[in-house]
């Protein structure tokens, strides 16, 4: 039964009151529904955000530890501000220690060392030059002093800014150059107004050093995160991903149990993509690793640049895999007729052998790097992959044979190029093992040397 909530003006007082109560009830009911929907949406958002935070923490618990380390460093350096005798000794410059912790503290030890040493050294050099510039400017009198100081600021700021375009300085000292420009400009300008310039520079430098030392002690001695170790694991992981692609290619495309369903969307055809996008992480980790002291299995002069060379070759390999994956998917969709089934079978078999042996070779290299053991010089899997590639080239050397299996031959050619790149990866891994003083493997009776004739 429907209830008429409209206000009836012409009726008695009872009817008017009932209508008004109905309107108020509908209004509050609508407000409650809107409020409840907002509360439900807010609760869902909070729950989703909490799940996201939990997932991020579970992916790498070191992130939680880093957050606590930053809080600990700020708490320690704040003592300078809260303790009266210390505050009187440093004055307002105490705030520079707090600011230093905020901007210097990085996730890895190398990152903190890089920014901390850059900041401390740049502050010292800038303060020293600013004091000298002020003393020179004082000899020009009250009228010439500001002009000369302005000239010094212009020349040094311009030269320092231009130096940031030099690749070597940009890679390792860019932050230090920025701090140098900032500190010199501030001290030079304030020196014209402040009489005790040397005391000001000393207080600022001292508090910055205290902030840097606090960051370094917290980062190194409390659950340290080493950039070199992360770079080492990233390189080994990239080799594993390349091996997974080749393993999937062998089983899904060339193996005896090759699947006939659509290959598009298969996981093994996507695994190489993270390798293509690893350059930024590798360069950053390599730069920070060069600042780190010796730790664990890594010496002070560990050849970190070799990891960049390995990364470049891995990305070259992944780029070839991208082209190969695209062509394999297109070839399966097209379903070209086989003009020479026997030769096609030989080519597919050779492709399967190249994929299988190359995957094994990459797995062995990944294990050797991860365990820091010298790769076996007689790599049976690598030798077998090279032999399969050479036999395939001989099989397709005749133009007539190549035309009969052109579509499969393109896949074979791409795989052959992959084998060539993997050979370069193996050579670079050998150089890394030699320069990094990897442990020699224990010889067993199963070690077999295979000599492959040169091409």
CSV table of C-alpha atoms in Angstrom, one decimal:
chain,number,residue,atom,x,y,z
A,1,UNK,CA,0.0,0.0,0.0
A,2,UNK,CA,1.5,3.3,-1.1
A,3,UNK,CA,1.6,6.2,1.4
A,4,UNK,CA,1.0,9.7,0.2
A,5,UNK,CA,3.6,12.0,1.8
A,6,UNK,CA,2.5,15.2,0.1
A,7,UNK,CA,1.5,18.1,2.3
A,8,UNK,CA,-2.2,18.8,2.1
A,9,UNK,CA,-2.8,22.5,2.7
A,10,UNK,CA,-6.6,22.4,2.7
A,11,UNK,CA,-6.9,19.7,5.3
A,12,UNK,CA,-6.9,19.8,9.1
A,13,UNK,CA,-3.9,20.2,11.4
A,14,UNK,CA,-3.5,16.4,11.7
A,15,UNK,CA,-3.2,15.8,8.0
A,16,UNK,CA,-0.6,18.6,7.7
A,17,UNK,CA,1.6,17.3,10.5
A,18,UNK,CA,1.5,13.8,9.1
A,19,UNK,CA,2.6,15.0,5.7
A,20,UNK,CA,5.5,17.1,7.1
A,21,UNK,CA,6.7,14.1,9.2
A,22,UNK,CA,6.7,11.9,6.1
A,23,UNK,CA,8.8,14.5,4.1
A,24,UNK,CA,11.4,14.7,6.9
A,25,UNK,CA,11.6,11.0,7.1
A,26,UNK,CA,12.3,10.6,3.4
A,27,UNK,CA,14.9,13.4,3.6
A,28,UNK,CA,16.8,11.7,6.5
A,29,UNK,CA,16.5,8.3,4.9
A,30,UNK,CA,18.1,9.7,1.7
A,31,UNK,CA,20.9,11.3,3.7
A,32,UNK,CA,21.5,8.1,5.6
A,33,UNK,CA,21.8,6.1,2.3
A,34,UNK,CA,24.3,8.6,0.9
A,35,UNK,CA,26.3,8.6,4.1
A,36,UNK,CA,26.3,4.8,4.3
A,37,UNK,CA,27.5,4.6,0.7
A,38,UNK,CA,30.3,7.0,1.4
A,39,UNK,CA,31.3,5.1,4.6
A,40,UNK,CA,31.3,1.8,2.7
A,41,UNK,CA,33.4,3.3,-0.1
A,42,UNK,CA,35.8,4.8,2.4
A,43,UNK,CA,36.1,1.4,4.2
A,44,UNK,CA,36.8,-0.4,0.9
A,45,UNK,CA,39.4,2.2,0.0
A,46,UNK,CA,41.1,1.8,3.4
A,47,UNK,CA,41.0,-2.0,3.2
A,48,UNK,CA,42.5,-1.9,-0.4
A,49,UNK,CA,45.2,0.6,0.7
A,50,UNK,CA,46.1,-1.6,3.7
A,51,UNK,CA,46.3,-4.7,1.4
A,52,UNK,CA,48.6,-2.7,-1.0
A,53,UNK,CA,50.8,-1.6,1.9
A,54,UNK,CA,51.0,-5.2,3.2
A,55,UNK,CA,51.9,-6.5,-0.3
A,56,UNK,CA,54.7,-3.9,-0.7
A,57,UNK,CA,56.1,-4.8,2.7
A,58,UNK,CA,55.9,-8.6,2.0
A,59,UNK,CA,57.6,-8.2,-1.4
A,60,UNK,CA,60.7,-6.7,0.3
A,61,UNK,CA,60.7,-6.5,4.1
A,62,UNK,CA,63.9,-4.4,3.9
A,63,UNK,CA,61.6,-1.4,3.0
A,64,UNK,CA,60.1,-1.6,6.4
A,65,UNK,CA,63.5,-1.7,8.0
A,66,UNK,CA,64.6,1.3,5.9
A,67,UNK,CA,61.6,3.3,7.1
A,68,UNK,CA,62.6,2.6,10.7
A,69,UNK,CA,66.2,3.5,10.0
A,70,UNK,CA,65.3,6.9,8.7
A,71,UNK,CA,63.2,7.5,11.8
A,72,UNK,CA,66.1,6.4,14.0
A,73,UNK,CA,68.6,8.7,12.2
A,74,UNK,CA,66.3,11.7,12.6
A,75,UNK,CA,65.8,10.9,16.2
A,76,UNK,CA,69.5,10.7,16.9
A,77,UNK,CA,70.4,13.9,15.0
A,78,UNK,CA,67.6,15.8,16.8
A,79,UNK,CA,69.5,15.5,20.0
A,80,UNK,CA,71.7,18.3,18.7
A,81,UNK,CA,68.6,20.5,18.8
A,82,UNK,CA,67.0,19.3,22.0
A,83,UNK,CA,70.1,19.3,24.2
A,84,UNK,CA,70.9,22.9,25.2
A,85,UNK,CA,74.7,22.7,25.5
A,86,UNK,CA,74.9,21.2,22.0
A,87,UNK,CA,72.5,23.7,20.6
A,88,UNK,CA,74.5,26.6,22.0
A,89,UNK,CA,77.7,25.1,20.4
A,90,UNK,CA,76.2,25.0,16.9
A,91,UNK,CA,73.4,27.5,17.0
A,92,UNK,CA,70.8,27.7,14.3
A,93,UNK,CA,73.2,25.6,12.0
A,94,UNK,CA,71.9,22.6,13.9
A,95,UNK,CA,69.0,22.5,11.5
A,96,UNK,CA,71.5,21.6,8.7
A,97,UNK,CA,72.1,18.3,10.4
A,98,UNK,CA,68.4,17.5,10.3
A,99,UNK,CA,68.1,18.6,6.7
A,100,UNK,CA,71.2,16.5,5.8
A,101,UNK,CA,69.6,13.3,7.2
A,102,UNK,CA,66.4,14.0,5.2
A,103,UNK,CA,68.1,14.5,1.9
A,104,UNK,CA,71.1,12.1,2.2
A,105,UNK,CA,69.4,9.0,3.7
A,106,UNK,CA,69.0,6.5,0.8
A,107,UNK,CA,67.7,2.9,0.5
A,108,UNK,CA,71.1,1.4,-0.2
A,109,UNK,CA,74.5,1.9,1.5
A,110,UNK,CA,76.0,3.0,-1.7
A,111,UNK,CA,73.3,5.6,-2.3
A,112,UNK,CA,73.8,7.1,1.2
A,113,UNK,CA,77.6,7.1,0.8
A,114,UNK,CA,77.4,8.7,-2.6
A,115,UNK,CA,75.1,11.6,-1.5
A,116,UNK,CA,76.7,11.9,2.0
A,117,UNK,CA,80.3,12.2,0.8
A,118,UNK,CA,79.3,14.4,-2.1
A,119,UNK,CA,77.4,16.8,0.3
A,120,UNK,CA,80.2,16.9,2.9
A,121,UNK,CA,83.0,17.4,0.4
A,122,UNK,CA,81.1,20.0,-1.7
A,123,UNK,CA,80.2,21.9,1.4
A,124,UNK,CA,83.8,22.0,2.6
A,125,UNK,CA,85.2,23.1,-0.8
A,126,UNK,CA,82.4,25.7,-1.3
A,127,UNK,CA,83.0,27.2,2.1
A,128,UNK,CA,86.7,27.3,1.7
A,129,UNK,CA,86.4,29.1,-1.7
A,130,UNK,CA,83.8,31.4,-0.4
A,131,UNK,CA,86.0,32.5,2.5
A,132,UNK,CA,88.9,33.1,0.0
A,133,UNK,CA,86.6,35.0,-2.3
A,134,UNK,CA,85.5,37.2,0.6
A,135,UNK,CA,89.0,38.0,1.7
A,136,UNK,CA,90.0,39.0,-1.9
A,137,UNK,CA,86.9,41.1,-2.2
A,138,UNK,CA,87.6,42.9,1.0
A,139,UNK,CA,90.8,44.4,-0.5
A,140,UNK,CA,88.7,46.2,-3.1
A,141,UNK,CA,87.0,48.4,-0.5
A,142,UNK,CA,83.3,48.8,0.4
A,143,UNK,CA,82.3,49.8,-3.1
A,144,UNK,CA,84.1,47.1,-5.0
A,145,UNK,CA,83.4,44.2,-2.7
A,146,UNK,CA,79.8,43.4,-3.7
A,147,UNK,CA,80.7,43.7,-7.4
A,148,UNK,CA,83.6,41.3,-7.1
A,149,UNK,CA,81.6,38.9,-5.0
A,150,UNK,CA,78.9,39.0,-7.7
A,151,UNK,CA,81.5,38.2,-10.4
A,152,UNK,CA,82.8,35.2,-8.3
A,153,UNK,CA,79.3,33.8,-7.9
A,154,UNK,CA,78.6,34.2,-11.6
A,155,UNK,CA,81.8,32.6,-12.8
A,156,UNK,CA,81.8,29.6,-10.4
A,157,UNK,CA,78.1,28.9,-10.7
A,158,UNK,CA,78.4,28.9,-14.5
A,159,UNK,CA,81.5,26.7,-14.5
A,160,UNK,CA,80.0,24.3,-12.0
A,161,UNK,CA,76.7,24.1,-13.9
A,162,UNK,CA,78.5,23.3,-17.2
A,163,UNK,CA,80.5,20.5,-15.5
A,164,UNK,CA,77.2,18.7,-14.9
A,165,UNK,CA,77.0,18.0,-18.6
A,166,UNK,CA,80.3,16.0,-18.5
A,167,UNK,CA,79.1,12.3,-18.4
A,168,UNK,CA,81.7,11.2,-15.8
A,169,UNK,CA,80.7,14.0,-13.4
A,170,UNK,CA,77.0,13.6,-14.2
A,171,UNK,CA,77.1,10.0,-13.2
A,172,UNK,CA,78.8,10.2,-9.9
A,173,UNK,CA,79.1,13.8,-8.7
A,174,UNK,CA,76.0,15.6,-10.0
A,175,UNK,CA,74.5,15.9,-6.5
A,176,UNK,CA,77.8,17.3,-5.1
A,177,UNK,CA,78.1,19.9,-7.8
A,178,UNK,CA,74.5,21.0,-7.0
A,179,UNK,CA,75.4,21.3,-3.3
A,180,UNK,CA,78.6,23.2,-4.2
A,181,UNK,CA,76.6,25.8,-6.2
A,182,UNK,CA,74.0,26.2,-3.4
A,183,UNK,CA,76.5,26.4,-0.6
A,184,UNK,CA,78.9,28.8,-2.3
A,185,UNK,CA,76.1,31.1,-3.3
A,186,UNK,CA,74.6,31.2,0.2
A,187,UNK,CA,77.9,31.7,2.0
A,188,UNK,CA,79.2,34.2,-0.5
A,189,UNK,CA,76.0,36.3,-0.2
A,190,UNK,CA,75.8,36.0,3.5
A,191,UNK,CA,79.5,36.8,3.9
A,192,UNK,CA,78.9,40.3,2.7
A,193,UNK,CA,76.5,40.8,5.7
A,194,UNK,CA,77.9,38.5,8.4
A,195,UNK,CA,81.2,39.5,10.0
A,196,UNK,CA,82.1,36.1,11.5
A,197,UNK,CA,82.1,34.2,8.2
A,198,UNK,CA,84.6,31.5,9.2
A,199,UNK,CA,82.6,30.6,12.2
A,200,UNK,CA,79.4,30.4,10.1
A,201,UNK,CA,81.1,28.1,7.6
A,202,UNK,CA,82.6,25.9,10.3
A,203,UNK,CA,79.3,25.5,12.1
A,204,UNK,CA,77.5,24.6,8.9
A,205,UNK,CA,80.2,22.1,7.8
A,206,UNK,CA,80.3,20.5,11.2
A,207,UNK,CA,76.6,20.0,11.4
A,208,UNK,CA,76.5,18.6,7.9
A,209,UNK,CA,79.3,16.1,8.8
A,210,UNK,CA,77.4,15.1,11.9
A,211,UNK,CA,74.3,14.4,9.8
A,212,UNK,CA,76.3,12.5,7.2
A,213,UNK,CA,78.0,10.3,9.9
A,214,UNK,CA,74.6,9.6,11.5
A,215,UNK,CA,73.2,8.4,8.1
A,216,UNK,CA,76.3,6.3,7.4
A,217,UNK,CA,76.3,4.6,10.8
A,218,UNK,CA,72.6,3.9,10.6
A,219,UNK,CA,72.7,2.6,7.0
A,220,UNK,CA,75.8,0.4,7.4
A,221,UNK,CA,75.3,-1.1,10.9
A,222,UNK,CA,71.5,-1.5,11.0
A,223,UNK,CA,70.2,-4.0,8.5
A,224,UNK,CA,72.4,-2.7,5.6
A,225,UNK,CA,71.1,-3.0,2.0
A,226,UNK,CA,74.0,-3.3,-0.4
A,227,UNK,CA,73.5,-2.0,-3.9
A,228,UNK,CA,76.3,-4.3,-5.2
A,229,UNK,CA,74.5,-7.3,-3.9
A,230,UNK,CA,71.2,-6.2,-5.5
A,231,UNK,CA,73.0,-5.7,-8.8
A,232,UNK,CA,74.6,-9.1,-8.6
A,233,UNK,CA,71.2,-10.8,-8.0
A,234,UNK,CA,69.5,-8.7,-10.7
A,235,UNK,CA,72.1,-9.8,-13.3
A,236,UNK,CA,71.7,-13.5,-12.3
A,237,UNK,CA,67.9,-13.1,-12.4
A,238,UNK,CA,68.0,-11.6,-15.9
A,239,UNK,CA,69.9,-14.6,-17.2
A,240,UNK,CA,67.4,-16.9,-15.6
A,241,UNK,CA,64.5,-15.0,-17.4
A,242,UNK,CA,66.3,-15.4,-20.7
A,243,UNK,CA,66.7,-19.1,-20.1
A,244,UNK,CA,63.0,-19.4,-19.2
A,245,UNK,CA,62.1,-17.9,-22.6
A,246,UNK,CA,64.2,-20.4,-24.5
A,247,UNK,CA,63.0,-23.3,-22.4
A,248,UNK,CA,59.4,-22.3,-23.2
A,249,UNK,CA,60.2,-21.9,-26.8
A,250,UNK,CA,61.7,-25.3,-27.0
A,251,UNK,CA,58.8,-27.1,-25.3
A,252,UNK,CA,55.9,-25.1,-26.8
A,253,UNK,CA,57.2,-24.6,-30.3
A,254,UNK,CA,59.8,-27.1,-31.3
A,255,UNK,CA,59.6,-30.0,-28.8
A,256,UNK,CA,57.8,-33.3,-29.3
A,257,UNK,CA,54.9,-32.1,-27.1
A,258,UNK,CA,54.7,-28.7,-28.9
A,259,UNK,CA,51.3,-27.2,-28.2
A,260,UNK,CA,48.9,-26.5,-31.0
A,261,UNK,CA,46.9,-23.9,-29.2
A,262,UNK,CA,47.4,-20.2,-29.6
A,263,UNK,CA,50.8,-19.0,-28.3
A,264,UNK,CA,49.7,-15.4,-27.8
A,265,UNK,CA,49.6,-14.6,-24.1
A,266,UNK,CA,51.8,-17.4,-23.0
A,267,UNK,CA,53.9,-16.5,-19.9
A,268,UNK,CA,57.2,-17.6,-21.4
A,269,UNK,CA,56.8,-15.1,-24.3
A,270,UNK,CA,56.5,-12.2,-21.8
A,271,UNK,CA,59.3,-13.0,-19.3
A,272,UNK,CA,62.0,-11.2,-21.3
A,273,UNK,CA,60.2,-7.8,-21.1
A,274,UNK,CA,61.5,-7.0,-17.6
A,275,UNK,CA,65.0,-7.5,-18.9
A,276,UNK,CA,64.4,-4.9,-21.6
A,277,UNK,CA,63.4,-2.3,-18.9
A,278,UNK,CA,66.3,-3.1,-16.5
A,279,UNK,CA,68.8,-0.5,-17.7
A,280,UNK,CA,67.8,2.3,-15.4
A,281,UNK,CA,68.0,0.0,-12.3
A,282,UNK,CA,71.3,-1.5,-13.4
A,283,UNK,CA,72.9,1.9,-14.0
A,284,UNK,CA,71.7,3.2,-10.7
A,285,UNK,CA,72.8,0.2,-8.7
A,286,UNK,CA,76.2,0.1,-10.5
A,287,UNK,CA,76.8,3.7,-9.7
A,288,UNK,CA,76.0,3.2,-6.0
A,289,UNK,CA,77.9,-0.1,-5.8
A,290,UNK,CA,81.1,1.7,-6.8
A,291,UNK,CA,80.8,3.9,-3.6
A,292,UNK,CA,80.4,0.9,-1.3
A,293,UNK,CA,83.3,-0.6,0.8
A,294,UNK,CA,84.1,-4.2,0.5
A,295,UNK,CA,81.4,-6.4,2.0
A,296,UNK,CA,80.7,-10.1,1.9
A,297,UNK,CA,82.1,-11.8,-1.2
A,298,UNK,CA,82.6,-8.4,-2.9
A,299,UNK,CA,86.0,-6.7,-2.6
A,300,UNK,CA,86.5,-2.9,-2.6
A,301,UNK,CA,87.6,-2.9,-6.3
A,302,UNK,CA,85.0,-5.4,-7.5
A,303,UNK,CA,84.5,-5.0,-11.3
A,304,UNK,CA,81.0,-3.5,-11.2
A,305,UNK,CA,81.3,-2.2,-14.8
A,306,UNK,CA,81.3,-5.8,-16.0
A,307,UNK,CA,77.7,-6.1,-14.8
A,308,UNK,CA,76.7,-3.2,-17.0
A,309,UNK,CA,78.3,-5.0,-20.0
A,310,UNK,CA,76.4,-8.1,-19.1
A,311,UNK,CA,73.2,-6.1,-18.8
A,312,UNK,CA,73.7,-4.6,-22.2
A,313,UNK,CA,74.2,-8.0,-23.8
A,314,UNK,CA,71.2,-9.4,-21.9
A,315,UNK,CA,69.0,-6.5,-23.3
A,316,UNK,CA,70.4,-7.2,-26.8
A,317,UNK,CA,69.4,-10.8,-26.3
A,318,UNK,CA,65.9,-9.8,-25.0
A,319,UNK,CA,65.4,-7.5,-28.0
A,320,UNK,CA,66.1,-10.4,-30.3
A,321,UNK,CA,63.7,-12.5,-28.3
A,322,UNK,CA,61.0,-9.8,-28.8
A,323,UNK,CA,61.4,-10.1,-32.5
A,324,UNK,CA,61.4,-13.9,-32.3
A,325,UNK,CA,58.3,-14.1,-30.2
A,326,UNK,CA,56.4,-11.8,-32.5
A,327,UNK,CA,57.4,-13.8,-35.5
A,328,UNK,CA,56.6,-17.2,-33.9
A,329,UNK,CA,53.1,-16.0,-33.0
A,330,UNK,CA,52.5,-14.6,-36.5
A,331,UNK,CA,53.9,-17.8,-38.1
A,332,UNK,CA,51.6,-20.0,-36.0
A,333,UNK,CA,48.5,-17.9,-36.9
A,334,UNK,CA,49.4,-17.9,-40.7
A,335,UNK,CA,49.9,-21.7,-40.9
A,336,UNK,CA,51.9,-21.7,-44.1
A,337,UNK,CA,52.0,-25.1,-46.0
A,338,UNK,CA,55.2,-27.1,-45.8
A,339,UNK,CA,56.8,-27.4,-49.2
A,340,UNK,CA,59.5,-29.8,-47.8
A,341,UNK,CA,58.2,-31.6,-44.7
A,342,UNK,CA,61.5,-33.5,-44.2
A,343,UNK,CA,63.7,-30.4,-44.3
A,344,UNK,CA,61.2,-28.5,-42.2
A,345,UNK,CA,61.4,-31.2,-39.5
A,346,UNK,CA,65.2,-31.0,-39.6
A,347,UNK,CA,65.1,-27.2,-39.2
A,348,UNK,CA,62.6,-27.5,-36.3
A,349,UNK,CA,64.7,-30.1,-34.6
A,350,UNK,CA,67.8,-27.9,-34.9
A,351,UNK,CA,65.8,-25.0,-33.5
A,352,UNK,CA,64.7,-27.1,-30.6
A,353,UNK,CA,68.3,-28.1,-29.9
A,354,UNK,CA,69.6,-24.5,-30.1
A,355,UNK,CA,66.8,-23.4,-27.7
A,356,UNK,CA,67.3,-26.2,-25.2
A,357,UNK,CA,71.1,-26.0,-25.1
A,358,UNK,CA,71.2,-22.2,-25.0
A,359,UNK,CA,68.7,-22.3,-22.1
A,360,UNK,CA,71.0,-24.7,-20.2
A,361,UNK,CA,74.0,-22.6,-20.9
A,362,UNK,CA,72.3,-19.5,-19.6
A,363,UNK,CA,71.1,-21.4,-16.5
A,364,UNK,CA,74.7,-22.5,-15.9
A,365,UNK,CA,76.0,-18.9,-16.3
A,366,UNK,CA,73.3,-17.7,-13.9
A,367,UNK,CA,74.3,-20.3,-11.3
A,368,UNK,CA,78.0,-19.5,-11.7
A,369,UNK,CA,77.4,-15.8,-11.2
A,370,UNK,CA,75.0,-16.3,-8.3
A,371,UNK,CA,77.4,-18.6,-6.4
A,372,UNK,CA,80.5,-16.6,-7.6
A,373,UNK,CA,82.1,-19.7,-9.1
A,374,UNK,CA,84.1,-19.6,-12.3
A,375,UNK,CA,82.0,-20.9,-15.2
A,376,UNK,CA,83.2,-24.1,-16.6
A,377,UNK,CA,85.4,-23.4,-19.6
A,378,UNK,CA,84.1,-26.5,-21.4
A,379,UNK,CA,80.5,-25.6,-21.3
A,380,UNK,CA,78.8,-28.6,-22.9
A,381,UNK,CA,75.5,-26.9,-23.4
A,382,UNK,CA,77.0,-23.8,-25.0
A,383,UNK,CA,79.2,-26.0,-27.3
A,384,UNK,CA,76.1,-28.1,-28.3
A,385,UNK,CA,74.2,-24.9,-29.1
A,386,UNK,CA,77.0,-23.6,-31.3
A,387,UNK,CA,77.3,-26.9,-33.1
A,388,UNK,CA,73.5,-27.0,-33.7
A,389,UNK,CA,73.6,-23.5,-35.1
A,390,UNK,CA,76.6,-24.4,-37.4
A,391,UNK,CA,74.9,-27.5,-38.7
A,392,UNK,CA,71.7,-25.6,-39.4
A,393,UNK,CA,73.7,-23.0,-41.5
A,394,UNK,CA,75.2,-25.8,-43.5
A,395,UNK,CA,71.8,-27.4,-44.0
A,396,UNK,CA,70.3,-24.1,-45.3
A,397,UNK,CA,73.4,-23.1,-47.3
A,398,UNK,CA,71.7,-24.1,-50.6
A,399,UNK,CA,69.3,-21.5,-52.0
A,400,UNK,CA,66.8,-24.0,-53.2
A,401,UNK,CA,66.5,-25.6,-49.7
A,402,UNK,CA,66.2,-22.2,-48.1
A,403,UNK,CA,63.3,-21.2,-50.4
A,404,UNK,CA,61.4,-24.4,-49.5
A,405,UNK,CA,61.4,-23.7,-45.8
A,406,UNK,CA,61.7,-19.9,-45.8
A,407,UNK,CA,59.2,-19.2,-43.0
A,408,UNK,CA,60.8,-21.7,-40.6
A,409,UNK,CA,64.3,-20.6,-41.7
A,410,UNK,CA,63.6,-17.0,-40.5
A,411,UNK,CA,63.0,-18.4,-37.0
A,412,UNK,CA,66.1,-20.5,-37.2
A,413,UNK,CA,68.1,-17.4,-38.3
A,414,UNK,CA,66.9,-15.4,-35.3
A,415,UNK,CA,67.7,-18.3,-33.0
A,416,UNK,CA,71.2,-18.5,-34.5
A,417,UNK,CA,71.7,-14.8,-33.8
A,418,UNK,CA,70.6,-15.4,-30.2
A,419,UNK,CA,73.2,-18.1,-29.9
A,420,UNK,CA,75.9,-15.7,-31.1
A,421,UNK,CA,74.8,-13.1,-28.4
A,422,UNK,CA,74.8,-15.8,-25.7
A,423,UNK,CA,78.4,-16.6,-26.7
A,424,UNK,CA,79.3,-13.0,-26.0
A,425,UNK,CA,77.4,-13.2,-22.7
A,426,UNK,CA,79.5,-16.2,-21.7
A,427,UNK,CA,82.7,-14.4,-22.6
A,428,UNK,CA,81.7,-11.4,-20.5
A,429,UNK,CA,80.8,-13.7,-17.6
A,430,UNK,CA,84.2,-15.2,-17.9
A,431,UNK,CA,85.8,-11.8,-17.7
A,432,UNK,CA,83.7,-11.0,-14.6
A,433,UNK,CA,84.7,-14.2,-12.9
A,434,UNK,CA,88.4,-13.5,-13.7
A,435,UNK,CA,88.3,-9.9,-12.5
A,436,UNK,CA,86.1,-10.6,-9.6
A,437,UNK,CA,88.3,-13.5,-8.3
A,438,UNK,CA,85.5,-16.0,-8.4
A,439,UNK,CA,86.2,-19.4,-6.8
A,440,UNK,CA,87.4,-22.1,-9.1
A,441,UNK,CA,85.0,-25.1,-9.5
A,442,UNK,CA,85.8,-28.4,-8.0
A,443,UNK,CA,86.9,-30.8,-10.8
A,444,UNK,CA,85.0,-34.0,-11.1
A,445,UNK,CA,85.3,-37.1,-13.3
A,446,UNK,CA,82.3,-36.0,-15.3
A,447,UNK,CA,84.0,-32.9,-16.7
A,448,UNK,CA,84.3,-33.4,-20.4
A,449,UNK,CA,86.0,-31.0,-22.9
A,450,UNK,CA,84.4,-30.7,-26.3
A,451,UNK,CA,86.3,-29.0,-29.0
A,452,UNK,CA,84.2,-27.2,-31.6
A,453,UNK,CA,85.9,-26.4,-34.9
A,454,UNK,CA,86.1,-22.7,-35.7
A,455,UNK,CA,83.6,-21.2,-38.1
